[in-house]
Structures are given as C-alpha cells and as structure tokens.
C-alpha cells in the first residue's frame, strides 16, 4: 500500500514529504511522527533507519535536528 504525499516542506536544506494518511513526515532515511509513548503523546519522535534518535516538542525541531545529523 503506497502513501499519498499531501504536503512538502524544506527545512535547513532537507525536503520533507508528509503522508497525511499515516500522519508521518519522511525524508530519506528519516521519519518523524507523533510519539505513542505514554506521557509523551503531545511530543514528536525523530527516527533514523527505524530507530528513535530523539524526542522533542515540535515537528520543526525534529526536522532541524535531522538536518544537523546529515551535515
């Protein structure tokens, strides 16, 4: 099943695509989504190769952190 890109955003040189159906942002090996951890549901998680590398308050913050990891 393929996801449909509904929105794009470029942050610090990385182009992110959003799958509104899944509620996730994708950029290469990175993925950002709402945390499903108890007590952190209002926060966002940054994944690199399906491993959570950071949790933060905003999606934009996670996008900036991914850009720093790439550089």
mmCIF file with all atom_site columns, C-alpha atoms in Angstrom:
data_model
loop_
_atom_site.group_PDB
_atom_site.id
_atom_site.type_symbol
_atom_site.label_atom_id
_atom_site.label_alt_id
_atom_site.label_comp_id
_atom_site.label_asym_id
_atom_site.label_entity_id
_atom_site.label_seq_id
_atom_site.pdbx_PDB_ins_code
_atom_site.Cartn_x
_atom_site.Cartn_y
_atom_site.Cartn_z
_atom_site.occupancy
_atom_site.B_iso_or_equiv
_atom_site.pdbx_formal_charge
_atom_site.auth_seq_id
_atom_site.auth_comp_id
_atom_site.auth_asym_id
_atom_site.auth_atom_id
_atom_site.pdbx_PDB_model_num
ATOM 1  C CA . UNK A 1 1  ? 0.000  0.000  0.000  1.00 0.00 ? 1  UNK A CA 1
ATOM 2  C CA . UNK A 1 2  ? 1.504  3.323  -1.012 1.00 0.00 ? 2  UNK A CA 1
ATOM 3  C CA . UNK A 1 3  ? 1.011  6.539  0.866  1.00 0.00 ? 3  UNK A CA 1
ATOM 4  C CA . UNK A 1 4  ? -0.024 9.739  -0.846 1.00 0.00 ? 4  UNK A CA 1
ATOM 5  C CA . UNK A 1 5  ? 2.136  12.811 -0.238 1.00 0.00 ? 5  UNK A CA 1
ATOM 6  C CA . UNK A 1 6  ? -0.141 15.626 0.854  1.00 0.00 ? 6  UNK A CA 1
ATOM 7  C CA . UNK A 1 7  ? 2.373  18.305 1.825  1.00 0.00 ? 7  UNK A CA 1
ATOM 8  C CA . UNK A 1 8  ? 6.054  19.130 1.417  1.00 0.00 ? 8  UNK A CA 1
ATOM 9  C CA . UNK A 1 9  ? 8.338  21.324 3.488  1.00 0.00 ? 9  UNK A CA 1
ATOM 10 C CA . UNK A 1 10 ? 12.032 22.208 3.189  1.00 0.00 ? 10 UNK A CA 1
ATOM 11 C CA . UNK A 1 11 ? 13.892 22.802 6.462  1.00 0.00 ? 11 UNK A CA 1
ATOM 12 C CA . UNK A 1 12 ? 17.621 23.580 6.527  1.00 0.00 ? 12 UNK A CA 1
ATOM 13 C CA . UNK A 1 13 ? 18.106 22.085 3.062  1.00 0.00 ? 13 UNK A CA 1
ATOM 14 C CA . UNK A 1 14 ? 16.179 18.842 3.622  1.00 0.00 ? 14 UNK A CA 1
ATOM 15 C CA . UNK A 1 15 ? 12.937 18.321 1.718  1.00 0.00 ? 15 UNK A CA 1
ATOM 16 C CA . UNK A 1 16 ? 10.287 16.588 3.825  1.00 0.00 ? 16 UNK A CA 1
ATOM 17 C CA . UNK A 1 17 ? 7.147  14.938 2.488  1.00 0.00 ? 17 UNK A CA 1
ATOM 18 C CA . UNK A 1 18 ? 4.086  14.349 4.630  1.00 0.00 ? 18 UNK A CA 1
ATOM 19 C CA . UNK A 1 19 ? 1.767  11.401 4.370  1.00 0.00 ? 19 UNK A CA 1
ATOM 20 C CA . UNK A 1 20 ? -1.382 12.774 5.922  1.00 0.00 ? 20 UNK A CA 1
ATOM 21 C CA . UNK A 1 21 ? -2.939 9.308  5.811  1.00 0.00 ? 21 UNK A CA 1
ATOM 22 C CA . UNK A 1 22 ? -0.190 7.985  8.108  1.00 0.00 ? 22 UNK A CA 1
ATOM 23 C CA . UNK A 1 23 ? 0.476  11.250 9.939  1.00 0.00 ? 23 UNK A CA 1
ATOM 24 C CA . UNK A 1 24 ? 4.214  10.987 9.252  1.00 0.00 ? 24 UNK A CA 1
ATOM 25 C CA . UNK A 1 25 ? 6.914  13.152 7.688  1.00 0.00 ? 25 UNK A CA 1
ATOM 26 C CA . UNK A 1 26 ? 9.570  11.419 5.546  1.00 0.00 ? 26 UNK A CA 1
ATOM 27 C CA . UNK A 1 27 ? 12.983 12.498 4.245  1.00 0.00 ? 27 UNK A CA 1
ATOM 28 C CA . UNK A 1 28 ? 15.339 9.779  3.031  1.00 0.00 ? 28 UNK A CA 1
ATOM 29 C CA . UNK A 1 29 ? 16.267 7.594  5.996  1.00 0.00 ? 29 UNK A CA 1
ATOM 30 C CA . UNK A 1 30 ? 14.430 9.891  8.431  1.00 0.00 ? 30 UNK A CA 1
ATOM 31 C CA . UNK A 1 31 ? 10.849 9.722  9.649  1.00 0.00 ? 31 UNK A CA 1
ATOM 32 C CA . UNK A 1 32 ? 9.007  11.981 12.102 1.00 0.00 ? 32 UNK A CA 1
ATOM 33 C CA . UNK A 1 33 ? 5.741  11.186 13.824 1.00 0.00 ? 33 UNK A CA 1
ATOM 34 C CA . UNK A 1 34 ? 3.743  11.769 16.976 1.00 0.00 ? 34 UNK A CA 1
ATOM 35 C CA . UNK A 1 35 ? 5.035  9.836  19.936 1.00 0.00 ? 35 UNK A CA 1
ATOM 36 C CA . UNK A 1 36 ? 2.914  6.905  21.038 1.00 0.00 ? 36 UNK A CA 1
ATOM 37 C CA . UNK A 1 37 ? 4.777  6.586  24.329 1.00 0.00 ? 37 UNK A CA 1
ATOM 38 C CA . UNK A 1 38 ? 2.771  7.035  27.484 1.00 0.00 ? 38 UNK A CA 1
ATOM 39 C CA . UNK A 1 39 ? 3.207  10.536 28.880 1.00 0.00 ? 39 UNK A CA 1
ATOM 40 C CA . UNK A 1 40 ? 4.736  11.844 25.632 1.00 0.00 ? 40 UNK A CA 1
ATOM 41 C CA . UNK A 1 41 ? 1.775  11.743 23.249 1.00 0.00 ? 41 UNK A CA 1
ATOM 42 C CA . UNK A 1 42 ? 1.934  15.508 22.639 1.00 0.00 ? 42 UNK A CA 1
ATOM 43 C CA . UNK A 1 43 ? 5.574  15.258 21.513 1.00 0.00 ? 43 UNK A CA 1
ATOM 44 C CA . UNK A 1 44 ? 7.252  14.217 18.253 1.00 0.00 ? 44 UNK A CA 1
ATOM 45 C CA . UNK A 1 45 ? 9.800  11.447 17.613 1.00 0.00 ? 45 UNK A CA 1
ATOM 46 C CA . UNK A 1 46 ? 12.622 11.510 15.065 1.00 0.00 ? 46 UNK A CA 1
ATOM 47 C CA . UNK A 1 47 ? 13.555 8.110  13.630 1.00 0.00 ? 47 UNK A CA 1
ATOM 48 C CA . UNK A 1 48 ? 16.670 7.269  11.614 1.00 0.00 ? 48 UNK A CA 1
ATOM 49 C CA . UNK A 1 49 ? 16.551 3.857  9.931  1.00 0.00 ? 49 UNK A CA 1
ATOM 50 C CA . UNK A 1 50 ? 13.545 2.913  12.114 1.00 0.00 ? 50 UNK A CA 1
ATOM 51 C CA . UNK A 1 51 ? 15.382 3.704  15.368 1.00 0.00 ? 51 UNK A CA 1
ATOM 52 C CA . UNK A 1 52 ? 14.177 6.560  17.573 1.00 0.00 ? 52 UNK A CA 1
ATOM 53 C CA . UNK A 1 53 ? 17.056 9.008  17.944 1.00 0.00 ? 53 UNK A CA 1
ATOM 54 C CA . UNK A 1 54 ? 15.296 11.978 19.557 1.00 0.00 ? 54 UNK A CA 1
ATOM 55 C CA . UNK A 1 55 ? 12.032 13.184 21.081 1.00 0.00 ? 55 UNK A CA 1
ATOM 56 C CA . UNK A 1 56 ? 11.019 16.848 21.012 1.00 0.00 ? 56 UNK A CA 1
ATOM 57 C CA . UNK A 1 57 ? 8.165  19.278 21.428 1.00 0.00 ? 57 UNK A CA 1
ATOM 58 C CA . UNK A 1 58 ? 7.712  20.313 17.781 1.00 0.00 ? 58 UNK A CA 1
ATOM 59 C CA . UNK A 1 59 ? 7.923  18.656 14.400 1.00 0.00 ? 59 UNK A CA 1
ATOM 60 C CA . UNK A 1 60 ? 10.028 21.561 13.099 1.00 0.00 ? 60 UNK A CA 1
ATOM 61 C CA . UNK A 1 61 ? 12.557 20.995 15.903 1.00 0.00 ? 61 UNK A CA 1
ATOM 62 C CA . UNK A 1 62 ? 12.902 17.352 14.806 1.00 0.00 ? 62 UNK A CA 1
ATOM 63 C CA . UNK A 1 63 ? 13.418 18.443 11.181 1.00 0.00 ? 63 UNK A CA 1
ATOM 64 C CA . UNK A 1 64 ? 16.220 20.784 12.240 1.00 0.00 ? 64 UNK A CA 1
ATOM 65 C CA . UNK A 1 65 ? 17.876 18.008 14.270 1.00 0.00 ? 65 UNK A CA 1
ATOM 66 C CA . UNK A 1 66 ? 17.763 15.674 11.261 1.00 0.00 ? 66 UNK A CA 1
ATOM 67 C CA . UNK A 1 67 ? 19.463 18.356 9.132  1.00 0.00 ? 67 UNK A CA 1
ATOM 68 C CA . UNK A 1 68 ? 22.244 18.680 11.710 1.00 0.00 ? 68 UNK A CA 1
ATOM 69 C CA . UNK A 1 69 ? 22.784 14.893 11.659 1.00 0.00 ? 69 UNK A CA 1
ATOM 70 C CA . UNK A 1 70 ? 23.103 14.929 7.855  1.00 0.00 ? 70 UNK A CA 1
ATOM 71 C CA . UNK A 1 71 ? 25.641 17.785 7.776  1.00 0.00 ? 71 UNK A CA 1
#
